[in-house]
Coordinates of N, CA, C and O in Angstrom, one line a residue:
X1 N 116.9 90.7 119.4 CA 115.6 90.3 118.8 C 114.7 91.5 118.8 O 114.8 92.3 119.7
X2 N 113.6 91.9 117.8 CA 113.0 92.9 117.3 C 111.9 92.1 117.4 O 112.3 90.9 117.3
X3 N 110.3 92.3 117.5 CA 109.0 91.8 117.4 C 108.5 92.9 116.6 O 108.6 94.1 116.9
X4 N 107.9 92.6 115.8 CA 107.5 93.8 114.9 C 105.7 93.3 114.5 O 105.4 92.3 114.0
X5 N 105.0 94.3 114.9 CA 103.5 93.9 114.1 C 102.9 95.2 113.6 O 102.7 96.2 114.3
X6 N 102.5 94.9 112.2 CA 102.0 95.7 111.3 C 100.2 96.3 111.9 O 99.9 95.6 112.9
X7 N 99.4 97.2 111.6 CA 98.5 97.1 111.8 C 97.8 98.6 110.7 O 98.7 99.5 110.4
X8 N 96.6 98.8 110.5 CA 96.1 99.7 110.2 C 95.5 99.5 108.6 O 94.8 100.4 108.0
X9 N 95.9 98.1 108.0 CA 95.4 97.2 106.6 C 94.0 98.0 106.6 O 93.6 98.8 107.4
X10 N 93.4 97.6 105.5 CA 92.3 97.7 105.3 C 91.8 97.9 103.9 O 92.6 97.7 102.9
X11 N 90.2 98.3 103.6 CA 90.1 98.4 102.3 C 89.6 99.8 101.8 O 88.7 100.3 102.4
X12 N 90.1 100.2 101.0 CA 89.9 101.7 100.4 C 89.9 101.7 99.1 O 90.7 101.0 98.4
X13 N 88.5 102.9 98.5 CA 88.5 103.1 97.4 C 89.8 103.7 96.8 O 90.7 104.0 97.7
X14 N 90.2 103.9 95.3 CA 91.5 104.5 94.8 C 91.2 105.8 95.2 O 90.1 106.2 95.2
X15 N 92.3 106.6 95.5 CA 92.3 108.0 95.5 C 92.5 108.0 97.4 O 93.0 108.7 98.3
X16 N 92.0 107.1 97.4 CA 92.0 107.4 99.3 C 93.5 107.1 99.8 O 94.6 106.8 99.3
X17 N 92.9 107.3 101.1 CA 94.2 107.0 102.2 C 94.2 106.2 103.1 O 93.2 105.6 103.5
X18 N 95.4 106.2 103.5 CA 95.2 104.9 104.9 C 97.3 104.9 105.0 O 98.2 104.9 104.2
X19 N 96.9 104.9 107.3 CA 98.1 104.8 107.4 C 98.2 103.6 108.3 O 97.5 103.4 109.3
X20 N 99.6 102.8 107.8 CA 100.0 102.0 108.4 C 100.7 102.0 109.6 O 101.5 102.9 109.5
X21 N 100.9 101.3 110.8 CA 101.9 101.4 111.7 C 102.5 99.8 111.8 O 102.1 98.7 111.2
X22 N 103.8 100.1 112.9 CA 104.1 98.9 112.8 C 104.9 99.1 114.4 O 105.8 99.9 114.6
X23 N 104.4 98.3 115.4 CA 105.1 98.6 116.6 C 106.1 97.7 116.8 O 105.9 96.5 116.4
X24 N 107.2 98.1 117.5 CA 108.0 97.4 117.4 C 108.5 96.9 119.0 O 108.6 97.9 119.7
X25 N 108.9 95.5 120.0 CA 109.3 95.6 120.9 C 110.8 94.5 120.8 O 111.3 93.9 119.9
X26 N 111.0 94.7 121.9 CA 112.4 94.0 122.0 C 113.4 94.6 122.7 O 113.6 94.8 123.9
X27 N 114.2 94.9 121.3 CA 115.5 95.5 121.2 C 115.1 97.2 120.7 O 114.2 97.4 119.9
X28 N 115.6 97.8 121.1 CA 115.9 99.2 121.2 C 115.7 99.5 119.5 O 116.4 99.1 118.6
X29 N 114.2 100.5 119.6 CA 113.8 100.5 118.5 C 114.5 101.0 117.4 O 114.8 100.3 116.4
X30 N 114.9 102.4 117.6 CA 115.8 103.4 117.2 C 117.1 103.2 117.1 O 117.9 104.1 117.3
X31 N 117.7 101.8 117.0 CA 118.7 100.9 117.0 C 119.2 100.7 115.2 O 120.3 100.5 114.6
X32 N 117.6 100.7 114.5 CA 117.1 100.4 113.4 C 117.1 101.1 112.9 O 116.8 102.2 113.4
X33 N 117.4 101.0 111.1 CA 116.8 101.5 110.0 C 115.5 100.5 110.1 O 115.4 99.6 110.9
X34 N 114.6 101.0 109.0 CA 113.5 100.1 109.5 C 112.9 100.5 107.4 O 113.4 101.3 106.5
X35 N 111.9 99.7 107.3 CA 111.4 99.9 105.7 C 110.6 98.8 106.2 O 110.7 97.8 107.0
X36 N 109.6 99.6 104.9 CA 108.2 98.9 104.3 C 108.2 98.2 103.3 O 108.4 98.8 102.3
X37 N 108.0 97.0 103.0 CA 107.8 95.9 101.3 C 106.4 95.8 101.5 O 105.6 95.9 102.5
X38 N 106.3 95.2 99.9 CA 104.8 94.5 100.1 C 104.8 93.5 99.0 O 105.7 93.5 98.1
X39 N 103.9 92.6 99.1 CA 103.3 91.5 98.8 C 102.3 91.5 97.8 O 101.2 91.2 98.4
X40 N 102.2 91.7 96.5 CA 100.7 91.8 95.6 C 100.6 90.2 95.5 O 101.7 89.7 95.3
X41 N 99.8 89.6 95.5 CA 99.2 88.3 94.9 C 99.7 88.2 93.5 O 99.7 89.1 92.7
X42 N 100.2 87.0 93.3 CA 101.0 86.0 92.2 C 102.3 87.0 91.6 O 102.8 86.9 90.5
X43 N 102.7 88.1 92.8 CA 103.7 88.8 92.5 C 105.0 88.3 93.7 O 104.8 87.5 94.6
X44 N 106.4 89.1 93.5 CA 107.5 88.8 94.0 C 107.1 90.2 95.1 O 106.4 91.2 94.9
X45 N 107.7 89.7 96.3 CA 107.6 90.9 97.4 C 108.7 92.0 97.1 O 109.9 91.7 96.8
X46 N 108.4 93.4 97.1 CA 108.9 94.2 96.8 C 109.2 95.8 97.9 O 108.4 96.1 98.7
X47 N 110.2 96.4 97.6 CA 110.9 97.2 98.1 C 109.4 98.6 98.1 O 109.1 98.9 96.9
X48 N 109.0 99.0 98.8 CA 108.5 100.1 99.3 C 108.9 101.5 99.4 O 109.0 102.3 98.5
X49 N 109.1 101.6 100.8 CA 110.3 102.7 101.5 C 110.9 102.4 102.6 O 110.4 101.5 103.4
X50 N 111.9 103.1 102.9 CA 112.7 102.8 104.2 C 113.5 104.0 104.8 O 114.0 104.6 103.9
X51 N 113.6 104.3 105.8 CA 114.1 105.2 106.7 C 115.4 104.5 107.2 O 115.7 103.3 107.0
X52 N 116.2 105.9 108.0 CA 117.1 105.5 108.5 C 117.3 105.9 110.2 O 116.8 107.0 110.7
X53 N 118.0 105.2 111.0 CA 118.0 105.5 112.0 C 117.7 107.3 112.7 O 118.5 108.1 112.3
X54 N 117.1 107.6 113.3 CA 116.8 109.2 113.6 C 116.4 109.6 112.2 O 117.0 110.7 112.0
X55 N 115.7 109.2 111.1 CA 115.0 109.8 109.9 C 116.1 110.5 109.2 O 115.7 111.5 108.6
X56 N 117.2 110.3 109.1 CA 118.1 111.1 108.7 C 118.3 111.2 106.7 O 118.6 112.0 105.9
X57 N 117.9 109.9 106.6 CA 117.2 109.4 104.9 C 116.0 109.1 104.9 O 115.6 108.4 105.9
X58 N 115.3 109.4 104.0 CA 114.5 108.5 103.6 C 114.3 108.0 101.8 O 114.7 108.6 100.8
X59 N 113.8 106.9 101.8 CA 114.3 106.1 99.9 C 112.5 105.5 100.0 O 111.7 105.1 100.9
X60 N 112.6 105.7 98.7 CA 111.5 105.4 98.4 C 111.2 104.6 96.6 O 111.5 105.2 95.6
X61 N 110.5 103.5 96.7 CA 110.5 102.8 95.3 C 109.6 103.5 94.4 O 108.4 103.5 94.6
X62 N 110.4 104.1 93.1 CA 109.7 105.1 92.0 C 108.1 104.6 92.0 O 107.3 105.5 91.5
X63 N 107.6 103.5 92.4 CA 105.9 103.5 91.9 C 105.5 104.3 93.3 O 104.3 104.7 93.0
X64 N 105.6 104.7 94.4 CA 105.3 105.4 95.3 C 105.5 106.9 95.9 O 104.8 107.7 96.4
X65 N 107.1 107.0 95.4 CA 107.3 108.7 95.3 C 106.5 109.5 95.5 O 105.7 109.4 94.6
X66 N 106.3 110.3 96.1 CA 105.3 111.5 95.7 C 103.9 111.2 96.6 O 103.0 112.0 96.9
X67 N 104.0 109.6 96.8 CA 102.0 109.6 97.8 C 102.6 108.9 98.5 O 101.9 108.9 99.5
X68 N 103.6 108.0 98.6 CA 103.7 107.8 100.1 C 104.8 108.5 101.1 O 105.7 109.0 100.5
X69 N 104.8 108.7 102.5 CA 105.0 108.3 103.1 C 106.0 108.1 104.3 O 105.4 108.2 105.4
X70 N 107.4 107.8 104.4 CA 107.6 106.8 105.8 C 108.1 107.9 106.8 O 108.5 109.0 106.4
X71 N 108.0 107.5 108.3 CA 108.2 107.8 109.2 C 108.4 107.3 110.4 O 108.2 106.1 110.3
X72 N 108.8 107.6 111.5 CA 109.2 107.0 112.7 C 108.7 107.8 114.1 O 108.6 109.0 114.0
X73 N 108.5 107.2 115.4 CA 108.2 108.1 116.6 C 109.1 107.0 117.4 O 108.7 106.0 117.9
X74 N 110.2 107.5 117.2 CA 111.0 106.5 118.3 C 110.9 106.2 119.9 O 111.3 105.3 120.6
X75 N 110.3 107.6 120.2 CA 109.5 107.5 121.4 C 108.4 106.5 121.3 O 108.2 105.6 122.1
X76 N 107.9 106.6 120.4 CA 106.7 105.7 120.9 C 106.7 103.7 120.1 O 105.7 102.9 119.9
X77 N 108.1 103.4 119.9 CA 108.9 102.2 119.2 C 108.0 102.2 118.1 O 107.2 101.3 118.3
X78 N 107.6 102.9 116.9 CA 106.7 103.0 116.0 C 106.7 103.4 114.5 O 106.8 104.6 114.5
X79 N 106.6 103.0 113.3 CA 107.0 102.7 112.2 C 105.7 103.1 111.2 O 104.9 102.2 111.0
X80 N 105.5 104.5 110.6 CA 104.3 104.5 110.1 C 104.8 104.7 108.4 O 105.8 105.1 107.8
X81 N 103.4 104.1 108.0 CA 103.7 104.5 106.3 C 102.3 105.4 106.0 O 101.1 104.9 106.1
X82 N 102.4 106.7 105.7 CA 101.1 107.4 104.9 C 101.0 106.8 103.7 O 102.0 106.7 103.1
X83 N 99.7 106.4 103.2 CA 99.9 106.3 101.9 C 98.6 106.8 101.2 O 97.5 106.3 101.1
X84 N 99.0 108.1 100.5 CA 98.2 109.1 99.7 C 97.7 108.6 98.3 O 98.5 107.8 97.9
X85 N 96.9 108.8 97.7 CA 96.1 108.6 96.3 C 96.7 107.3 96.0 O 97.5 107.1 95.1
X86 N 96.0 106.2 97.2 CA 96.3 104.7 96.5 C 95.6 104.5 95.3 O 94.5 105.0 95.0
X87 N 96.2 103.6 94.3 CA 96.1 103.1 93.3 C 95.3 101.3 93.4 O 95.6 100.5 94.2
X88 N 94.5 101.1 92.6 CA 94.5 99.4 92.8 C 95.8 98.4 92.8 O 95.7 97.3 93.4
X89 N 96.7 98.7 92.4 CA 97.8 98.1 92.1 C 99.3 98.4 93.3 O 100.4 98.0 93.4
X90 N 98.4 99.4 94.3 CA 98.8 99.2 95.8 C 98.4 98.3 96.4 O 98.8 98.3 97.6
X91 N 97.3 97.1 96.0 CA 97.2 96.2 96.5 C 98.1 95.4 96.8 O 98.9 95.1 95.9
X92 N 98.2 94.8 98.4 CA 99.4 94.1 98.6 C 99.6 93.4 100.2 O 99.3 93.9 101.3
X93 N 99.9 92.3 100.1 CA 100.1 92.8 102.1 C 101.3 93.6 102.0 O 102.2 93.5 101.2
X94 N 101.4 94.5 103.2 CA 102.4 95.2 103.7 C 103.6 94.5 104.9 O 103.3 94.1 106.0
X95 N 104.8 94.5 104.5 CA 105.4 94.1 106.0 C 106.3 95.5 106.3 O 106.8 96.4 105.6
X96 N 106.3 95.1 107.1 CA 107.5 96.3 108.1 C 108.0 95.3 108.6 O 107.5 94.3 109.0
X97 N 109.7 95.8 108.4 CA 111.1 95.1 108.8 C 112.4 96.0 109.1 O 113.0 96.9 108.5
X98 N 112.6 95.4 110.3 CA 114.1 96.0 110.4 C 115.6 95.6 109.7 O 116.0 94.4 109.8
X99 N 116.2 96.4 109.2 CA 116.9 96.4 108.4 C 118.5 96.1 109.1 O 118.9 96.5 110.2
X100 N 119.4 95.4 108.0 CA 120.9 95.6 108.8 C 121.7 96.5 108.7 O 122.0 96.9 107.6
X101 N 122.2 96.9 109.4 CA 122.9 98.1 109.7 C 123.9 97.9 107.7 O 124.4 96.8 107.2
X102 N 124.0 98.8 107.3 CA 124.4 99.5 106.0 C 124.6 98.2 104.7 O 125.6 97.7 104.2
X103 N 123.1 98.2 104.7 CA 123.5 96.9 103.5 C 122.0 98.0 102.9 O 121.5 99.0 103.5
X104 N 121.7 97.3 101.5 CA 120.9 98.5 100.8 C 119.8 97.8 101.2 O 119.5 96.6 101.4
X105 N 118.9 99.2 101.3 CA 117.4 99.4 101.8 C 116.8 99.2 100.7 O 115.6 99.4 100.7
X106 N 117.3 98.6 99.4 CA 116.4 98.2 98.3 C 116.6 96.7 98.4 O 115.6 96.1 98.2
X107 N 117.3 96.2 98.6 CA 116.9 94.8 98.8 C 116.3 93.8 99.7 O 116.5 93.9 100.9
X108 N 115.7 93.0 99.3 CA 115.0 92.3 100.6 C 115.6 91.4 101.2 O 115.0 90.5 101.8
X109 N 117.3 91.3 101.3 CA 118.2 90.4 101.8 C 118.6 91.8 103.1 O 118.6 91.6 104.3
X110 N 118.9 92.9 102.5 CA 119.0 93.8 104.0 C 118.1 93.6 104.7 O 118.7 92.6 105.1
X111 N 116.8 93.5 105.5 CA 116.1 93.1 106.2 C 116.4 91.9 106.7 O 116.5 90.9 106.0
X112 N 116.5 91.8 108.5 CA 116.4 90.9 109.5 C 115.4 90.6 109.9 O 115.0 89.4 109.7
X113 N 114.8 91.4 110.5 CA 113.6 91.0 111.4 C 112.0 91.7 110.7 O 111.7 92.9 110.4
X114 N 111.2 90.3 110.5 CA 110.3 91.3 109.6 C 108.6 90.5 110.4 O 108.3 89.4 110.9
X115 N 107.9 91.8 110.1 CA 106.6 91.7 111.0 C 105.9 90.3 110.1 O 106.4 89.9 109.0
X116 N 104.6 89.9 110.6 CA 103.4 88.9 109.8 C 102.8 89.5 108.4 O 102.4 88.9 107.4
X117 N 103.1 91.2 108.7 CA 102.0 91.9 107.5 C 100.7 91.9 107.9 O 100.1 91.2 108.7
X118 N 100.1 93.3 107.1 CA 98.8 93.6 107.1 C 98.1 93.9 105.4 O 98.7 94.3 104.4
X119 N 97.3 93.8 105.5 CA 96.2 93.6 103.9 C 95.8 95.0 103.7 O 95.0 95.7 104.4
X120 N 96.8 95.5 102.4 CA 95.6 96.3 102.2 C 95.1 96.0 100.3 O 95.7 95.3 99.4
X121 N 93.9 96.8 100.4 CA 93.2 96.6 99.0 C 92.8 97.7 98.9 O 92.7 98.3 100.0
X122 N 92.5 98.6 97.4 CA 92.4 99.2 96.9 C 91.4 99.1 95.6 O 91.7 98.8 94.5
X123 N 90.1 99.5 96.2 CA 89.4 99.3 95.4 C 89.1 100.7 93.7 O 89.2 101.9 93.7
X124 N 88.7 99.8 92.4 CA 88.9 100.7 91.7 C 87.5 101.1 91.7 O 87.1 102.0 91.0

């Protein structure tokens, strides 16, 4: 079992920044590939980015490339997303979830254990 909670949401003008974490307890963190989705309002939850165990990949969904992002401090059971020159349409909740071992990090069926989410907005 993984407990995972998002935290660091909030509201920012476009062009800004804001980094997410996601701590994780349980099971042995670094056990995990781990990846970020999000949630826009009257939208389908969608693929982010995702890491791989010891950061050895990282994947990332073409609308983010380039401003965001992922990372890991496996010392410290911890899951961060940078995310650079947000857009309004990064509005979303965010979840952080641990993934199963080698099924694709683009879909939201590889994900097992997944946090509550945190809000963010993006003001234009």
């Amino acid at each position: 079992q993984v407990q995972l909670v998002e935290s660091g949401g909030g509201l920012v003008q476009a062009g800004g920044s804001l980094r997410l974490s996601c701590a994780a307890s349980g099971r042995t963190f670094s056990s995990y590939a781990m990846g970020w989705l999000r949630q826009a309002p009257g939208k389908e939850r969608e693929f982010v980015a995702a890491i791989s165990r010891f950061a050895s990949s990282t994947y990332y969904a073409d609308s983010v490339k380039g401003r965001f992002t992922i990372s890991r401090d496996d010392a410290k059971n911890t899951l961060y997303l940078l995310m650079n020159t947000l857009k309004p349409e990064d509005t979303a909740v965010y979840f952080c979830a641990a993934k199963i071992p080698g099924a694709n990090s683009y879909t939201l069926s590889a994900y097992r254990y997944w946090g509550q989410g945190t809000q963010v907005t993006v003001s234009s």
